[in-house]
Structures are given as structure tokens and as C-alpha cells.
Amino acid sequence: MQRLSETLFRSLLDQMDTFLFDCDEKSFYTVKNKRIILVTNNSSHTQKSYFEKCRKMGFSIQSEENVVTTSTVCCDYLRNFLQYSGKVYVIGSPGLGEELVRFGYSHLGIGVWLVHAIHVKISITKGDFVKAVIVGIDVHLSYAKVLKATTYLANPECHFLATNDDARFPGLHPSIVFPGAGAMVAAVKTSAKREPIVMGKPNKPIFDYVKSRFNIDINKTIMIGDSVLKSPSRDQSARCGGEASEEEVPVPELIQENSELQTDIAFAKSTGLKSLLVLSGNTKLDDVGTNDIVPDYFTDSVADFCHFA
Amino acid sequence: MQRLSETLFRSLLDQMDTFLFDCDEKSFYTVKNKRIILVTNNSSHTQKSYFEKCRKMGFSIQSEENVVTTSTVCCDYLRNFLQYSGKVYVIGSPGLGEELVRFGYSHLGIGVWLVHAIHVKISITKGDFVKAVIVGIDVHLSYAKVLKATTYLANPECHFLATNDDARFPGLHPSIVFPGAGAMVAAVKTSAKREPIVMGKPNKPIFDYVKSRFNIDINKTIMIGDSVLKSPSRDQSARCGGEASEEEVPVPELIQENSELQTDIAFAKSTGLKSLLVLSGNTKLDDVGTNDIVPDYFTDSVADFCHFA
């Protein structure tokens, strides 16, 4: 692992033609005349919304298509790899639903439906409707949704996909632990007694998608990994959810995440890409030694690029 | 493993003074002049409601105290083993809540609260309220509940208990897979990045409770295990949960459960108790060979006791 010097950066600019970035705002930095692709495990927003956000921030990503979300990868996998054309049962967010519709899929499950239901109508027919279940992050998670997903998955012919399995989601409040898609996936796979195919980093499907879609040369592509945890922002405190017995509770220290090692750098290592760890997030240089996932290069901040470029 | 003959049954009656039964109705059979204890992983009902159900069915269990639920074990563990006296955050059912109150605990979380909440108010104070989280089966599971549980559990001093981790729950409808407490536990432990202490069979806490509470002699105690799946009952079809896009869906074959091997017999083996497998449930004799959990005795039905006694 080498610290990124100006010489090294210039040499990388010469060697690389494609820069993959995670969608963390702090890692958004335009590398002129290079192809930039955003690769995110987040399934809750569409390509379009990410693209617009980037434009607003002055991050010159070339096209909407250069935003790769796990929703897109999931839909592409379903259509092109599994060649599935039926209905999809989803535990997930509206962004995933929009992406399914864009790919021509009808879906069931998204939204607040079934939240209060204990009993669910699943009629006994010889129909052939739902043979694919997708699980991603869903703030309207419910028992009935897990029941429906699990019941569909009892059919061994029913496909089981997960957008990603990140344990936590970067929230605005530093003291609250926001469960990630991994929590939803764990619930379903436990009662389904089956393992899903996981689309997101560090797994292979998202890499396969990027590789074939953009025809990348792995020797000329580098993954830039930053922390997935946003900066603490105390003025954006969480709103009340309406629990009757709401009380002031002790908020413990936030457990530090090393997501960029666990997802981005691991993703790069497993796929043969070069990797650059940016330390402006929550990963400290010392953390790297405790892990067998070691990036090729590291730098304190993507702002360094400004000085070198 | 021996088939239970009349001679063997009479010999067991001579040797044993305590009969532990799972709470499956099919295994309810009174063994005269012997101590009978019901030992269930179910945390959703109280001792009292189980006792009344047994009496109505003519099953002469000696006392309400002889019903051991994982709710009771959980509360006892919290009070007597962990010596905890604060508030408890619960993902669970009203039965667990009632048991907590009976043990003198205040609890938060049970019910439909927070089901629709995306944001949750967790004030930042130096308070000292919730340092115990219990997870059991909860038909009002929600994202906000998992978030709260996980946030409390980020404090390493916060206790983490699970009533049980059964993947599925016996439902009335044979074609629907009802997620068990294990699904809820999996969601929380994934985002909390911690393992709970699990009360239920085949784990030790429930055995320790039975052993100390009833002063049982393990050489004179036998566990009778039957299937946890109830008989199919097609007239008790599930009710509609109100999903807008409700449709008739294909219902796959129910995956057979071998819960009595995985919980009751495994429980007996790990604790040194003798065990009797009753085949009137879903376990077939052939299933036993595929597993290293082998009961001491087996019989086709507890009705055999009638003939022998």
C-alpha cells in the first residue's frame, strides 16, 4: 500500500481510463477526460436522481447511465441473466420499484401496505405469478412482508435476489444506528432457509454489470473508496415517530464503520481492480493493518487530486 | 434408538419421575403420578393462558408454574442471572410484555407503535434507561423497531436476549410459511453486529431454568418431542391483510420441518436428558438417520401411552 504522491497520481492518470467512485459525497471529484462511473450499493434512489444530484454538486459524471445502483443491477440480472419475465415481490423502496417498472416488471409489496396485517391472503391456485423475490432496504418492513416473501421462496423455482447486504445505512444522525438492507435480507433468508444472490459490492454481479455495460479494461480501472458514513450533522436531528412511550434514552458511542474496506476495497480486490482508499471518511490508516483487505493506494482526501491535477 | 414397546414404556415409567413435553397439542398426554412440565419456545402467550388451555383440553398439568415459556425464562434470566433492574426495549408480543410486567419490568416497544415511523426520536442525554433488549416474535415488526433495538445495542453494556431463534412458527395454513422469532432476531443481530443470548431450546438457559426451578434429576427426566407444525386446517384460511395489489398467487409445497429434532431432541441430547421422539408430527423415521441428533426412543404416537398405561 502506497501513499498517493503527485508523481504516483500522474502515473495513475496515465495508466487508468476509468474511475469508479462510491456515491459518497466526499468522494465526488471530477477527474478530467476520464470516464467516471458511480457504483453504489444503495437501492433506494434511481439513476436519474443520483445523476441530478451530481450535476447540482458540479460533479461532471458523463451520463445518467454512468450511475450504477444495485436496483439497476438487480433488474438487469433478472432480465438478462435469469431471463425472468413474471411478477416480482419486493421488500424495498420506491426507487427499486421505479427501476423495475423501467425494466418492464410488475411488482408487489413496495410501500406501507401490509404493515399492520397479521394475516395475509395468499390464495391457493395453480397460477404462475410470483417467481422472483427481491429484498433491499425498506423503511416499511413488516411481518406480513417477510411472510409473503418467505412463502413465495418456499417454491424452489422462485428466484431470490438481494440488492446488497450492508448491515447499516449511513444516517444523518451520528448516534442512531440505521439498519441497512442486510437486516431485511437476514430476516427473509432466515425464515426462507435460503441464501439470496447479492447484487451489491463486494459481490460479483455489480462488477459483471459494470464490466459488460462499460466494456472496462480491469487494468485501466481504479475503484476510489471512501467512507459510507456521512458527516455528523446535529441540526438535522431525527423526527419523532409517534411512539406513545417515547422517552429520553441514552445514546451510546457510534460504532465506527469500515464499510469502504468491507465493500469498495474488497470489491476491487476480488475483481482485480486497482484501489485507492480515501481516509477522509471513518477508516483510519491503522484499521487497514487489522484487515487482510489492503488497498493499492491511499490518500487523506480526494481534495489531493486538486493539487495534483 | 429403540422403538417404544410396552415393556420399555413400563420400564421408563419406573425410572422417570419427570416428563417434559413440548406445547404441541398432539403431544399432550397425561402420565399419571408423574410430574409434567411443558417447555415451549413460544414467547407469545403467558403461563396462565397455556395452563388454562391445558385444563380445557383435559391435560392434567399440575400447576401454572409447570408451564415454562421462553418469556418466563427471559425475565428470570434478566432478574436472577443478569441482576438487571432497568427498562427493557422489546421487539415481541403482548405475552412477553405481560411476563415482563409480572417480573416488575417496565418495557417499551411492544405493539403497533412505530410501525409507520421512518424517523425515531432518540434524544441525546446522559440518561441511563434502556440497557436490555429482548427480541422475540412480533407480528408488528417494523424498521423503526429494529433501528431502536440496534441503537440501544450499540452500547456494549446493553444486554441482548432473544426468546428463541426458531426460523418458522407453526401457522394454521399449511401453504403459508410463518416467519418465527429467528427472522426478527436475524434482522436485529445483523444491524447490531452482536449475537444475543438465546433462551429457547435447544440452548442452555431454558434447561438451567427448568433444572433449578424444579430441581429435576436429569437421570429421571425425559423430553417428549413432537412436531411443532400443527395439522393443516383448510377452513381456517388466512384473512386479507389489505394489500392493494392483492392477487391469487401460486402456493408452493410446504417445506417439511424437523423442528422436534432440531429443538426438542437436540435440547435433550445437549443437556443429558433421555428423549422420546413422537412420529405423529412431520418427522419421519428416515429423517433421523440424516441427522446426528438421535433420540433414545421413538414411537408412532403418544396415543401409544394409552395402550401401555
Tab-separated table of N, CA and C in Angstrom, chain B residues 139 141 229:
chain	number	residue	atom	x	y	z
B	139	VAL	N	-45.532	-9.692	15.376
B	139	VAL	CA	-46.260	-9.507	14.109
B	139	VAL	C	-46.330	-8.034	13.726
B	141	LEU	N	-43.558	-6.198	13.620
B	141	LEU	CA	-42.162	-5.881	13.299
B	141	LEU	C	-42.115	-4.625	12.423
B	229	LEU	N	-45.314	-28.321	14.002
B	229	LEU	CA	-46.283	-27.891	12.995
B	229	LEU	C	-47.638	-28.518	13.273
